[in-house]
PDB file of C-alpha atoms in Angstrom:
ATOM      1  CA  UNK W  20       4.364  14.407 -21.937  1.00 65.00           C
ATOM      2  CA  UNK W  21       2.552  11.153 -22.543  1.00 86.00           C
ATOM      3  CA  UNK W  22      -1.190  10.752 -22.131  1.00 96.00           C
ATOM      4  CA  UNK W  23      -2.319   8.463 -18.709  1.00 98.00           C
ATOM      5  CA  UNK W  24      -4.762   7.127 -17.336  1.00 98.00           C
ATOM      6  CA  UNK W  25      -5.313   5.607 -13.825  1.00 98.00           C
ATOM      7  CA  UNK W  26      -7.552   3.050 -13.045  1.00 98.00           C
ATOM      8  CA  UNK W  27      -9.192   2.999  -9.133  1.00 98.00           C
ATOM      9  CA  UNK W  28      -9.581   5.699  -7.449  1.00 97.00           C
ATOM     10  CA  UNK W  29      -9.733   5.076  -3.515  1.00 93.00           C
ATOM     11  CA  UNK W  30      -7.938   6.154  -0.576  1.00 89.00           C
ATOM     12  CA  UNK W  31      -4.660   6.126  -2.002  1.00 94.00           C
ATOM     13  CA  UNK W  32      -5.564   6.355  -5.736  1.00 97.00           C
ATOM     14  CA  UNK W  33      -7.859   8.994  -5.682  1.00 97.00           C
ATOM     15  CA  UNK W  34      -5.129  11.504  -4.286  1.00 97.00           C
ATOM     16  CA  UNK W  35      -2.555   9.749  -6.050  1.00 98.00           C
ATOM     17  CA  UNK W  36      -4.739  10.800  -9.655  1.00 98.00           C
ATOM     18  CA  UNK W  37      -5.039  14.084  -8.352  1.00 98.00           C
ATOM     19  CA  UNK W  38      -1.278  14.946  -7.912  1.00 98.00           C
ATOM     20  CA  UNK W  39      -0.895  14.051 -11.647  1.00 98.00           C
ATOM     21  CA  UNK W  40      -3.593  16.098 -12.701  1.00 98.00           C
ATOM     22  CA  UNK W  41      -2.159  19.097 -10.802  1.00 97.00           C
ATOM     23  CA  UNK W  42       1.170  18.914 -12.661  1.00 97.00           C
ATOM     24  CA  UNK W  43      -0.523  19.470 -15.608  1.00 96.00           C
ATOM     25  CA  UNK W  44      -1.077  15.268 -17.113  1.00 97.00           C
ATOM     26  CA  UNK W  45      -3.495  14.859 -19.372  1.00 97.00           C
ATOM     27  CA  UNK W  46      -5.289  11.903 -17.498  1.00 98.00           C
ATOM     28  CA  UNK W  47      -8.360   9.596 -17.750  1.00 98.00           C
ATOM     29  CA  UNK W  48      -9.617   7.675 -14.894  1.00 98.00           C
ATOM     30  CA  UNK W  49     -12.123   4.935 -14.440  1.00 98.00           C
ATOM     31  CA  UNK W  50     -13.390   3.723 -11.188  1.00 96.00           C
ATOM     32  CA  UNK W  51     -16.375   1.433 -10.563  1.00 93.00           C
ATOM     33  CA  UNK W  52     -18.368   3.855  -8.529  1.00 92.00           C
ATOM     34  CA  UNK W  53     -17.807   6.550 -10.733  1.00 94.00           C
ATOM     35  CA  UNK W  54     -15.264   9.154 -11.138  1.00 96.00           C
ATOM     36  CA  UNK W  55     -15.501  11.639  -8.531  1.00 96.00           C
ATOM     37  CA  UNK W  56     -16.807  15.374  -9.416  1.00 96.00           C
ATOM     38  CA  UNK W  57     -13.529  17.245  -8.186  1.00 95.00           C
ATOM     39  CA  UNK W  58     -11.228  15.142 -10.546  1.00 97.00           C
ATOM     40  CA  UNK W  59     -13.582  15.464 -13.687  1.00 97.00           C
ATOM     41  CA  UNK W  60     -14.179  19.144 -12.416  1.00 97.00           C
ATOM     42  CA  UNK W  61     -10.152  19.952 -12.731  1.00 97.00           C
ATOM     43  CA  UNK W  62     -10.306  18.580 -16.010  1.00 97.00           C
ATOM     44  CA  UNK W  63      -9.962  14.609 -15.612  1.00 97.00           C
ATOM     45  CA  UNK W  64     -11.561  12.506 -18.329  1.00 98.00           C
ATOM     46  CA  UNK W  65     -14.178   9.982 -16.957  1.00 98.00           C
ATOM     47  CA  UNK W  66     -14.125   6.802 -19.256  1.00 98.00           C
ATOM     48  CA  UNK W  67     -16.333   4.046 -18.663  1.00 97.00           C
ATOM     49  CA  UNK W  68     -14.595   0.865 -18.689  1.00 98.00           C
ATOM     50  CA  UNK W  69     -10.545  -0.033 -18.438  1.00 98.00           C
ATOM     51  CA  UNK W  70     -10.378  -1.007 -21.822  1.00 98.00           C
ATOM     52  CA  UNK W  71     -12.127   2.380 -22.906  1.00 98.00           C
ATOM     53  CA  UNK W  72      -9.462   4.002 -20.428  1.00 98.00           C
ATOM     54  CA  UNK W  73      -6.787   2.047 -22.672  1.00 98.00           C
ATOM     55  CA  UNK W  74      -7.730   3.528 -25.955  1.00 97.00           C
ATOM     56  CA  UNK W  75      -7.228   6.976 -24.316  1.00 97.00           C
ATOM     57  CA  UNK W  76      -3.789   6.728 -22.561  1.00 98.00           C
ATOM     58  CA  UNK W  77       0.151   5.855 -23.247  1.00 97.00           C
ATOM     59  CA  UNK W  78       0.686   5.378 -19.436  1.00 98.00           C
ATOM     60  CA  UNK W  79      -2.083   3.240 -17.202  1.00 98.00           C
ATOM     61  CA  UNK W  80      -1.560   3.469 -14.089  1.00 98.00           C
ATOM     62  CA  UNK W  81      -3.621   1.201 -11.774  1.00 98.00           C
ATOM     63  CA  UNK W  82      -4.299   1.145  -7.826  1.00 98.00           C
ATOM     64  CA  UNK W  83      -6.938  -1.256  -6.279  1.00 96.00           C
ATOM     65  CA  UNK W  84      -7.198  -3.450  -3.394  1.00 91.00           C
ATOM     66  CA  UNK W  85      -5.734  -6.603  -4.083  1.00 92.00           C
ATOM     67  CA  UNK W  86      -4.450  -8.907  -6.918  1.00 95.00           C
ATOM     68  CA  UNK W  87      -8.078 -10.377  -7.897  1.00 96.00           C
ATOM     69  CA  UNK W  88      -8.600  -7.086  -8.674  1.00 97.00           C
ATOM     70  CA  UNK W  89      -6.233  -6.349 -10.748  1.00 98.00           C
ATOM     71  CA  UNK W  90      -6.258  -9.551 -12.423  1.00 98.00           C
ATOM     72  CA  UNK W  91     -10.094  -8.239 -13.695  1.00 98.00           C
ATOM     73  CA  UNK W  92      -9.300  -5.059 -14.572  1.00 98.00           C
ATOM     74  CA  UNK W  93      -5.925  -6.044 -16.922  1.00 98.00           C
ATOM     75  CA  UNK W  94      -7.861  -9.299 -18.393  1.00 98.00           C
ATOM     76  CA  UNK W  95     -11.658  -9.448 -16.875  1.00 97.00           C
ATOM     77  CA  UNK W  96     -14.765  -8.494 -19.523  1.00 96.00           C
ATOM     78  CA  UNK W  97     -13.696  -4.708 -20.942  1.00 97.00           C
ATOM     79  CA  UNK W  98     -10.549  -5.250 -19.478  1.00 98.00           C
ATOM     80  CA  UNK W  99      -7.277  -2.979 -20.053  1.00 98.00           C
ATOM     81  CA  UNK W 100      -5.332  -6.119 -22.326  1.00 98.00           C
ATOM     82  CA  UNK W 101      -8.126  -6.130 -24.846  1.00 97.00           C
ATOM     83  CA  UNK W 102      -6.845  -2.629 -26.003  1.00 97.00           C
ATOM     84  CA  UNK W 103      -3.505  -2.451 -25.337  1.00 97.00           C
ATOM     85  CA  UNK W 104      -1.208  -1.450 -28.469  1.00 95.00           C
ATOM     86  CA  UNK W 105       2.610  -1.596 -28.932  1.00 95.00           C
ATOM     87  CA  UNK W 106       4.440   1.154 -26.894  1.00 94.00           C
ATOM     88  CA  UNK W 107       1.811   1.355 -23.813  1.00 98.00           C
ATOM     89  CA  UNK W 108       2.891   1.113 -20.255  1.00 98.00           C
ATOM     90  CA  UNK W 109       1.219  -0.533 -17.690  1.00 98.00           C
ATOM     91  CA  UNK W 110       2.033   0.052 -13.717  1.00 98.00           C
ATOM     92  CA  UNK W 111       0.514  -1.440 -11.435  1.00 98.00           C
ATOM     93  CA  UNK W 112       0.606   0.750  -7.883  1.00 98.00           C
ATOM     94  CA  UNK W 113      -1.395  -1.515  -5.888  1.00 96.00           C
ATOM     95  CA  UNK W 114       0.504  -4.555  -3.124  1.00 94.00           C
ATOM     96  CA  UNK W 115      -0.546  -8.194  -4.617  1.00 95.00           C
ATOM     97  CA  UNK W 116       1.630 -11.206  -5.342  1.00 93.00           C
ATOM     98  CA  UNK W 117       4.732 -11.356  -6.631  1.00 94.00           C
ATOM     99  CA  UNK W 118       4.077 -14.528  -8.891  1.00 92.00           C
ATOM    100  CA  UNK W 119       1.146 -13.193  -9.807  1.00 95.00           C
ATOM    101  CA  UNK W 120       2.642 -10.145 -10.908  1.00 97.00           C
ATOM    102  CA  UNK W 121       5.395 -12.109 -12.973  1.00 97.00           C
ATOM    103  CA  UNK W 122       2.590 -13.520 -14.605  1.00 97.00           C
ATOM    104  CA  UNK W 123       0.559 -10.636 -15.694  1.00 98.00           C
ATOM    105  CA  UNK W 124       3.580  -8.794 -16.814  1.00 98.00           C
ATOM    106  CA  UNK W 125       4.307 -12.148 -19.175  1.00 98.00           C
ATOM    107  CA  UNK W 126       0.525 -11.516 -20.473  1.00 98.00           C
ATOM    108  CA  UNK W 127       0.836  -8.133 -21.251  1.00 98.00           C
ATOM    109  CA  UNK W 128       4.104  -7.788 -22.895  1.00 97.00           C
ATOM    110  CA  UNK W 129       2.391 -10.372 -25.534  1.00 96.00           C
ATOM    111  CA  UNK W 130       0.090  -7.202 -26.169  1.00 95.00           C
ATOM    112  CA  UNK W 131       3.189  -5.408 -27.334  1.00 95.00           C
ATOM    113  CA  UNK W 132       2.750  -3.079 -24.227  1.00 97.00           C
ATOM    114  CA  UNK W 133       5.362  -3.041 -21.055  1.00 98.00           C
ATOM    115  CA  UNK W 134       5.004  -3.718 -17.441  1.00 98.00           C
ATOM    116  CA  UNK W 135       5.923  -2.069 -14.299  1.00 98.00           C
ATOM    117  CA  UNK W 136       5.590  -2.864 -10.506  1.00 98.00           C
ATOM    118  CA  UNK W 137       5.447  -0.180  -8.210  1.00 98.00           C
ATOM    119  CA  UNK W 138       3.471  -0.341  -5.364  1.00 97.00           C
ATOM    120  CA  UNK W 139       4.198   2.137  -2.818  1.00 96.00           C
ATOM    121  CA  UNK W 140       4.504   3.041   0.811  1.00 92.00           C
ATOM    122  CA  UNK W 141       3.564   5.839   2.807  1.00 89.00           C
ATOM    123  CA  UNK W 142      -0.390   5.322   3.490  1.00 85.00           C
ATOM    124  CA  UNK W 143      -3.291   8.215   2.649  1.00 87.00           C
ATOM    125  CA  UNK W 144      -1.362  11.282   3.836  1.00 87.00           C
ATOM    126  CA  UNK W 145       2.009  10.549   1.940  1.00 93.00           C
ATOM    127  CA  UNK W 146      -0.483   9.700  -0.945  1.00 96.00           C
ATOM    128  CA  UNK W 147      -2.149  13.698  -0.512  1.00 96.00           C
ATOM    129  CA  UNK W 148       1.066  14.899   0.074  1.00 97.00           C
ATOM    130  CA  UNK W 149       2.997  13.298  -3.000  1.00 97.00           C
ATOM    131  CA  UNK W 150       5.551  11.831  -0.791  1.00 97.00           C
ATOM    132  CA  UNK W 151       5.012   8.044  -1.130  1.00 97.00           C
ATOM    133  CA  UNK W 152       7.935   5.990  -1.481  1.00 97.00           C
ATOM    134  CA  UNK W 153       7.624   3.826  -4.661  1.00 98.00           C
ATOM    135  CA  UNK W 154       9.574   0.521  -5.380  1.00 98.00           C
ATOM    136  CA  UNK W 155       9.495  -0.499  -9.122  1.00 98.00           C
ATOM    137  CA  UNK W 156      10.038  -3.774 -10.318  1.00 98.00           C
ATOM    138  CA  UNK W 157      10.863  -3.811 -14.077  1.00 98.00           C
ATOM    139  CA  UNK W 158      13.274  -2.429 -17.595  1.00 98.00           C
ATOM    140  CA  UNK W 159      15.134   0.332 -17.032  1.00 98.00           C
ATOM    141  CA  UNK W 160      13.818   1.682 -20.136  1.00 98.00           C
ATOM    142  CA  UNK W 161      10.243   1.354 -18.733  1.00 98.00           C
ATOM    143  CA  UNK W 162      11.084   2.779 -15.532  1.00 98.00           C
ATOM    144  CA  UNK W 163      12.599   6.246 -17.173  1.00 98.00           C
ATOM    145  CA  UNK W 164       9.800   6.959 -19.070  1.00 97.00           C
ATOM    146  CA  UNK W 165       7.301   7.033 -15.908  1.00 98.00           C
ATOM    147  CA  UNK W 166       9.877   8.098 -13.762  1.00 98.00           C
ATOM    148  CA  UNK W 167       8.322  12.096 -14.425  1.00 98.00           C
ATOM    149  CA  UNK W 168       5.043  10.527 -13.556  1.00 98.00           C
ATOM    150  CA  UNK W 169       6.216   9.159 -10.260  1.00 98.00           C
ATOM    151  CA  UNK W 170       8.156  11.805  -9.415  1.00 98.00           C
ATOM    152  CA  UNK W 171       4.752  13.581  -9.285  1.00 98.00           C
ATOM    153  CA  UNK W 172       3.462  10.969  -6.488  1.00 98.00           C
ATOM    154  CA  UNK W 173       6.085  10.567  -4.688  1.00 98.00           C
ATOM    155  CA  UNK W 174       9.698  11.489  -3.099  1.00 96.00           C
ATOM    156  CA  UNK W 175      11.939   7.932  -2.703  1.00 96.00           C
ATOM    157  CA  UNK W 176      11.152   6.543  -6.454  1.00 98.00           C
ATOM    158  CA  UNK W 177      13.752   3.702  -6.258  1.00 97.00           C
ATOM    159  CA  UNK W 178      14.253   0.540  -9.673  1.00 98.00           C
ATOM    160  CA  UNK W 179      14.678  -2.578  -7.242  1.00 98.00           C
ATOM    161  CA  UNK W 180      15.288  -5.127  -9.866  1.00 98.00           C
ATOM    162  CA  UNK W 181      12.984  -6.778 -12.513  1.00 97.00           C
ATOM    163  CA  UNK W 182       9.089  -7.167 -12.717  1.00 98.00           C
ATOM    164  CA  UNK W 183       8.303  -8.533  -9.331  1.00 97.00           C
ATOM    165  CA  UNK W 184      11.198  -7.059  -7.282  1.00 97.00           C
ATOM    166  CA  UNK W 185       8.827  -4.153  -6.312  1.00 98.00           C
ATOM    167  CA  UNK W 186       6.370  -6.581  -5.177  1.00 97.00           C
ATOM    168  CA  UNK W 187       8.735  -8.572  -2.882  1.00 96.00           C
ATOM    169  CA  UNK W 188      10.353  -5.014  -1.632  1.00 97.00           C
ATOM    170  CA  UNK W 189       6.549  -4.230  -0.754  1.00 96.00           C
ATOM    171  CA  UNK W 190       6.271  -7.293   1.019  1.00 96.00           C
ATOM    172  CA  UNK W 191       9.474  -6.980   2.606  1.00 96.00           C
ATOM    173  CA  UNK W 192       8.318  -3.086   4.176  1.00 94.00           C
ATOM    174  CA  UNK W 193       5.133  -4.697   5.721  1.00 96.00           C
ATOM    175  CA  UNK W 194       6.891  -7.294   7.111  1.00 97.00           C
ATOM    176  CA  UNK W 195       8.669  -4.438   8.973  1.00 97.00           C
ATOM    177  CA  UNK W 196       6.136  -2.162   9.861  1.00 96.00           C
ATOM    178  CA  UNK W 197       4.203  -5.100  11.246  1.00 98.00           C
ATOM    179  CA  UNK W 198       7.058  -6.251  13.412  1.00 98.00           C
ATOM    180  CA  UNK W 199       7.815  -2.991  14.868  1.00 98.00           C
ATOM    181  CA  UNK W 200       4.355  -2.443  15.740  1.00 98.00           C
ATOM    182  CA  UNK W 201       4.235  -5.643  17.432  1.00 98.00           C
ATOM    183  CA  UNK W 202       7.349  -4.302  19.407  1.00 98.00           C
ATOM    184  CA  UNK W 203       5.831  -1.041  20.116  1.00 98.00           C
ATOM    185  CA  UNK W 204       2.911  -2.138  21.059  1.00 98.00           C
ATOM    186  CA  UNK W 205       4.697  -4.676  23.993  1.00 98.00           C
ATOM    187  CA  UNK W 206       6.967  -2.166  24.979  1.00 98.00           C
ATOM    188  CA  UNK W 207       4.131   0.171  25.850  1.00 98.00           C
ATOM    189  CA  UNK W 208       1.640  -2.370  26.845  1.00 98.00           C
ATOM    190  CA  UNK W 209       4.477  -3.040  29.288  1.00 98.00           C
ATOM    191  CA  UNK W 210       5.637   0.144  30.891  1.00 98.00           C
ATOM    192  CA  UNK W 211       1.740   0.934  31.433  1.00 97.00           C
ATOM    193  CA  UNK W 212       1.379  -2.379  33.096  1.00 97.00           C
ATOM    194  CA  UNK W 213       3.896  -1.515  35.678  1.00 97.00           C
ATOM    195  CA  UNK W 214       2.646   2.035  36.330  1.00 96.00           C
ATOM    196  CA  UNK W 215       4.197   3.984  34.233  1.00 97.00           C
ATOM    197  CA  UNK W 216       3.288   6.238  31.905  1.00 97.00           C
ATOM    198  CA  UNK W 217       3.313   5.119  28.486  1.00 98.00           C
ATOM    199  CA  UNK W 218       3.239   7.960  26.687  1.00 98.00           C
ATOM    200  CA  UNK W 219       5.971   9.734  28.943  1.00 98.00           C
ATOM    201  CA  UNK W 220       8.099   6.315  28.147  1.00 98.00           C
ATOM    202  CA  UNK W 221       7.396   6.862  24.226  1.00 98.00           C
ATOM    203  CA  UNK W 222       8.693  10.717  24.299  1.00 98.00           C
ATOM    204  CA  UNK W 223      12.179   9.140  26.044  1.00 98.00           C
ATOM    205  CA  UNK W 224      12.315   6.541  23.437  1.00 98.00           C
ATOM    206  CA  UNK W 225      12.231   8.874  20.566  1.00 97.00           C
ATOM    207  CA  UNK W 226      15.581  10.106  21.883  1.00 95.00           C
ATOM    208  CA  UNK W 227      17.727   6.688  21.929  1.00 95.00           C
ATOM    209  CA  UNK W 228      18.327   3.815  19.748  1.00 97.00           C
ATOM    210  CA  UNK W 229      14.548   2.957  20.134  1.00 97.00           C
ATOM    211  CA  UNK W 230      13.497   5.884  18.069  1.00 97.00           C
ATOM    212  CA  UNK W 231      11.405   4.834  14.547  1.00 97.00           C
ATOM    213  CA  UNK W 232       8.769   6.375  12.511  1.00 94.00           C
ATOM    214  CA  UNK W 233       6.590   4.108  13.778  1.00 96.00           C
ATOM    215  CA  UNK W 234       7.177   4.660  17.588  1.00 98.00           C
ATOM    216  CA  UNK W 235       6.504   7.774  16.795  1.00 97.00           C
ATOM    217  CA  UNK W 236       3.518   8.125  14.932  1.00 95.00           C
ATOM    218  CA  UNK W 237       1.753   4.658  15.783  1.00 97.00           C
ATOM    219  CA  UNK W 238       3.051   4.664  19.550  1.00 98.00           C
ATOM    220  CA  UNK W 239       1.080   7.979  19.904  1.00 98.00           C
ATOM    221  CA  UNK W 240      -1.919   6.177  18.522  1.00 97.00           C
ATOM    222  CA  UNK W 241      -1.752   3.626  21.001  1.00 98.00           C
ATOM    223  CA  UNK W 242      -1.124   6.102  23.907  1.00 97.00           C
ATOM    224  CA  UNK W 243      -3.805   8.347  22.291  1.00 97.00           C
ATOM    225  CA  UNK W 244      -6.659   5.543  21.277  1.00 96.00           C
ATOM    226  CA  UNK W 245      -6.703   6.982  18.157  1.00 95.00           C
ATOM    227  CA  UNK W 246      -7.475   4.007  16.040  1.00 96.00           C
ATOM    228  CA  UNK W 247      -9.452   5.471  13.115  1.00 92.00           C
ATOM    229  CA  UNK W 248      -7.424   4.117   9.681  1.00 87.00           C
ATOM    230  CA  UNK W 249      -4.335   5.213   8.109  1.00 82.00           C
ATOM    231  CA  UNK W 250      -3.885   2.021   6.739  1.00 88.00           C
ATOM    232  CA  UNK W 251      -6.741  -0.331   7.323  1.00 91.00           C
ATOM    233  CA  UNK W 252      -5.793  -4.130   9.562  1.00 96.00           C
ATOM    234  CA  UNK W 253      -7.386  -5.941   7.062  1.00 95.00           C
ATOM    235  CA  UNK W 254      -5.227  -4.762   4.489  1.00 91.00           C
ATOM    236  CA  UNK W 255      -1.996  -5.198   6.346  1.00 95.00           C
ATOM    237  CA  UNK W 256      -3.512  -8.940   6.596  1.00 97.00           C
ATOM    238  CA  UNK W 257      -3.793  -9.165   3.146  1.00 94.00           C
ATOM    239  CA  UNK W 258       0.356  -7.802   2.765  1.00 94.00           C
ATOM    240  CA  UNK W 259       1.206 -10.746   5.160  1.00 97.00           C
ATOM    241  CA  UNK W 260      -0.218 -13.161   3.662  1.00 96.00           C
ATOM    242  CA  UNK W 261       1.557 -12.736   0.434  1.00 95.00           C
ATOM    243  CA  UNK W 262       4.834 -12.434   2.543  1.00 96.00           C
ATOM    244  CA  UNK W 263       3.443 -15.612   4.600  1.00 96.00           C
ATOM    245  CA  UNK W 264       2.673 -17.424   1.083  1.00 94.00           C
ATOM    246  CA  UNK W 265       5.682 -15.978  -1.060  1.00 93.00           C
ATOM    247  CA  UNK W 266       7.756 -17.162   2.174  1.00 95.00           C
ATOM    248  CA  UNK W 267       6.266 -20.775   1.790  1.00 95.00           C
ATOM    249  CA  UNK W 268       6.894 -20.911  -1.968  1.00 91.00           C
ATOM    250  CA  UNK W 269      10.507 -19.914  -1.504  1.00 92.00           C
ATOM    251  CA  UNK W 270      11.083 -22.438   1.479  1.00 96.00           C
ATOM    252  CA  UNK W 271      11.550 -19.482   4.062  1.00 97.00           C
ATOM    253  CA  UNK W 272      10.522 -19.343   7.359  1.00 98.00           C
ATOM    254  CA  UNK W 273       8.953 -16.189   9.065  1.00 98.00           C
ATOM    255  CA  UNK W 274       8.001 -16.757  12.279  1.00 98.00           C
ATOM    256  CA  UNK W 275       7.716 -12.985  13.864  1.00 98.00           C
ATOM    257  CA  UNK W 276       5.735 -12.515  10.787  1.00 98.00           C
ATOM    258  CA  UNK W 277       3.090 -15.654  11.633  1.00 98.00           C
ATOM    259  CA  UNK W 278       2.794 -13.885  14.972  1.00 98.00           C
ATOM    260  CA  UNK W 279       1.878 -10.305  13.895  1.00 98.00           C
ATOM    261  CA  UNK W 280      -0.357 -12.211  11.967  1.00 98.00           C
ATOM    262  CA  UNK W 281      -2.394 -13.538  14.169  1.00 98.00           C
ATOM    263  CA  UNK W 282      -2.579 -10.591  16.406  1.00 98.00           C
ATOM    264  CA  UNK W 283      -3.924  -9.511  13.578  1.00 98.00           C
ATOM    265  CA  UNK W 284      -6.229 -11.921  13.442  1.00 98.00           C
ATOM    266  CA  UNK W 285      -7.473 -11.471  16.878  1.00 98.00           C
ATOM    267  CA  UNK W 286      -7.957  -8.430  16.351  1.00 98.00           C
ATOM    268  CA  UNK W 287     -10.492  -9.146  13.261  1.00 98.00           C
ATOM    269  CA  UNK W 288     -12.240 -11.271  15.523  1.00 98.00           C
ATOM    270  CA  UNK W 289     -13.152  -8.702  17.812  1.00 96.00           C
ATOM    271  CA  UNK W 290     -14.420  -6.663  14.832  1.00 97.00           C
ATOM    272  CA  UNK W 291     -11.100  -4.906  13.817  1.00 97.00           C
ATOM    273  CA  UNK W 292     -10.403  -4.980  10.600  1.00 96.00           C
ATOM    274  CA  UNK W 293     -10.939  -1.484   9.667  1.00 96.00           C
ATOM    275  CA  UNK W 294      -8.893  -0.459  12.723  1.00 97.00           C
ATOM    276  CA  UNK W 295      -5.842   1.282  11.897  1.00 95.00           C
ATOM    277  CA  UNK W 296      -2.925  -1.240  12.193  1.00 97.00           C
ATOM    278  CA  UNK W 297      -1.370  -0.159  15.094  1.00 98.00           C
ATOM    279  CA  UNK W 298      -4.706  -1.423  16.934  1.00 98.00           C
ATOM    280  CA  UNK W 299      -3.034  -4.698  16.375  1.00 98.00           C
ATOM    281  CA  UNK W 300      -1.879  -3.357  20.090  1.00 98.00           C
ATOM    282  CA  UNK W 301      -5.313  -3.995  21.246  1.00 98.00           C
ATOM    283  CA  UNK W 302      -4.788  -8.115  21.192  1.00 98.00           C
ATOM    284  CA  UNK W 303      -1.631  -7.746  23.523  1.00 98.00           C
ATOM    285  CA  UNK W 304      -3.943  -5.378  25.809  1.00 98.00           C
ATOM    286  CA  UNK W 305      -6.601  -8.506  26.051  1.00 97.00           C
ATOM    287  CA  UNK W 306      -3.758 -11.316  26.921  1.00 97.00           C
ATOM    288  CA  UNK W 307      -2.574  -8.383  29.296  1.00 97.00           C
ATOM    289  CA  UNK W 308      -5.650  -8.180  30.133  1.00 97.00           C
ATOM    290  CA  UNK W 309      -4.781  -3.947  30.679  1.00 97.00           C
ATOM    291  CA  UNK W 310      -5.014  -1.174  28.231  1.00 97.00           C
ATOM    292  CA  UNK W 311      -2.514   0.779  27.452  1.00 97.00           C
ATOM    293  CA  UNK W 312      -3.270   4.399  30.043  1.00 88.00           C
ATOM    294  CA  UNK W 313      -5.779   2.488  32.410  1.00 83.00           C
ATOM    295  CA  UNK W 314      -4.767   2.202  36.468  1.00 70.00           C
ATOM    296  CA  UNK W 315      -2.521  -0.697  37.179  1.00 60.00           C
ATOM    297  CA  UNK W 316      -4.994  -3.261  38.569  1.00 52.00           C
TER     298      UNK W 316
END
């Protein structure tokens, strides 16, 4: 099996490196803050910039915040292109542009090296439990020879299309989740407005036409108050505004997706934005002006 290497090593990526390494990959990581203990203690190789991570794998794998970032680690000072050779593979894990991404792939196939897309869904405990779903944007041929890799990571591994077709797939799930949250969040904010109880209301729902992963897992949040992150507002934010921009570029209107938006952005403004995303319930609760559980007024 080919040598990798993954590059940031966070919520998401820090697991994610970890799966690999317990399948047996031979893998280097580099993260600014330092490669944590328990990977270099189970054998992971600690290199000290991306380009010294490049010398040392066939497969980089990369997964940080947002496309700035990954624009400096492919082509910033030390960066992965100044040591990429013919017959390396670079996929990029994390949500950023599309355009961008058709642009860095452009830059590092002149290295002689090919270029996946592949961010994923599923949050910190499909990332732990290998069960993210991936969408890849890219060749075919590309795309088999990392498919054992993200096999290892996760459970739906799908090819949507060429580089960039991950990207707007990713794009295209937030858009989603955001939207159903929104609904969720007014269905709920409703029945508990009228006396009812909310969480009685969400057990029902899960039983008709109503029922989604998200009802289920982010309703109970909301009935619960549980808003410590599974996946951070701020970086949902950051998801909609590439579908927001992306959408503008392509001449496409999103309205439903303007509006989770701002919620979102109320919800920032009232110091949210490392709430989990399904606090985005808590700007409906202020133009309610009721919380979600709390005695009809």
């Amino acid at each position: 099996m080919k040598k990798a290497g993954f590059i940031g090593l966070g919520i998401m990526g820090k697991p994610m490196a970890a799966n690999l390494r317990k399948n047996g990959v031979e893998l280097a990581a580099f993260t600014r803050s330092g490669v944590p203990d328990e990977l270099t203690q189970s054998g992971v190789l600690a290199c000290s910039s991306p380009a010294d991570l490049a010398q040392k794998a066939d497969v980089i794998f990369i997964m940080v915040p947002d496309t700035p970032d990954v624009e400096r680690v492919l082509f910033g000072e030390n960066g992965v292109a100044s040591k990429l050779r013919q017959g390396q593979i670079v996929v990029d894990m994390s949500s950023i542009s599309p355009i961008a991404t058709r642009d860095f792939a452009a830059r590092v196939r002149e290295k002689g090296a090919e270029y996946l897309d592949a961010p994923v869904s599923g949050g910190e405990v499909g990332a732990k439990a290998a069960s993210l779903t991936i969408m890849v944007g890219g060749s075919q041929v590309a795309f088999d020879a990392v498919k054992p890799f993200f096999d290892m990571m996760g459970k739906n591994v799908s090819l949507i299309g060429e580089v960039g077709a991950g990207q707007i797939c990713k794009v295209a799930n937030q858009v989603i989740v955001a939207a159903t949250i929104e609904a969720v969040g007014e269905a709920l904010l409703l029945a508990s407005k009228a006396g009812v109880d909310a969480e009685k209301v969400r057990k029902a729902l899960m039983g008709g036409f109503a029922s989604s992963r998200i009802l289920e897992v982010h309703g109970e949040r909301m009935t619960k108050r549980t808003f410590d992150p599974g996946f951070r507002i701020e970086l949902h934010q950051k998801d909609l505004n590439l579908a927001l921009s992306t959408a503008q570029a392509l001449g496409v209107s999103l309205p439903n997706t303007a509006t989770c938006q701002a919620l979102f952005n109320a919800c920032a403004a009232h110091g949210g934005n490392a709430w989990d995303h399904s606090g985005m319930v808590r700007a409906l609760e202020y133009l309610a002006d009721h919380e979600i559980g709390q005695q009809r007024k």
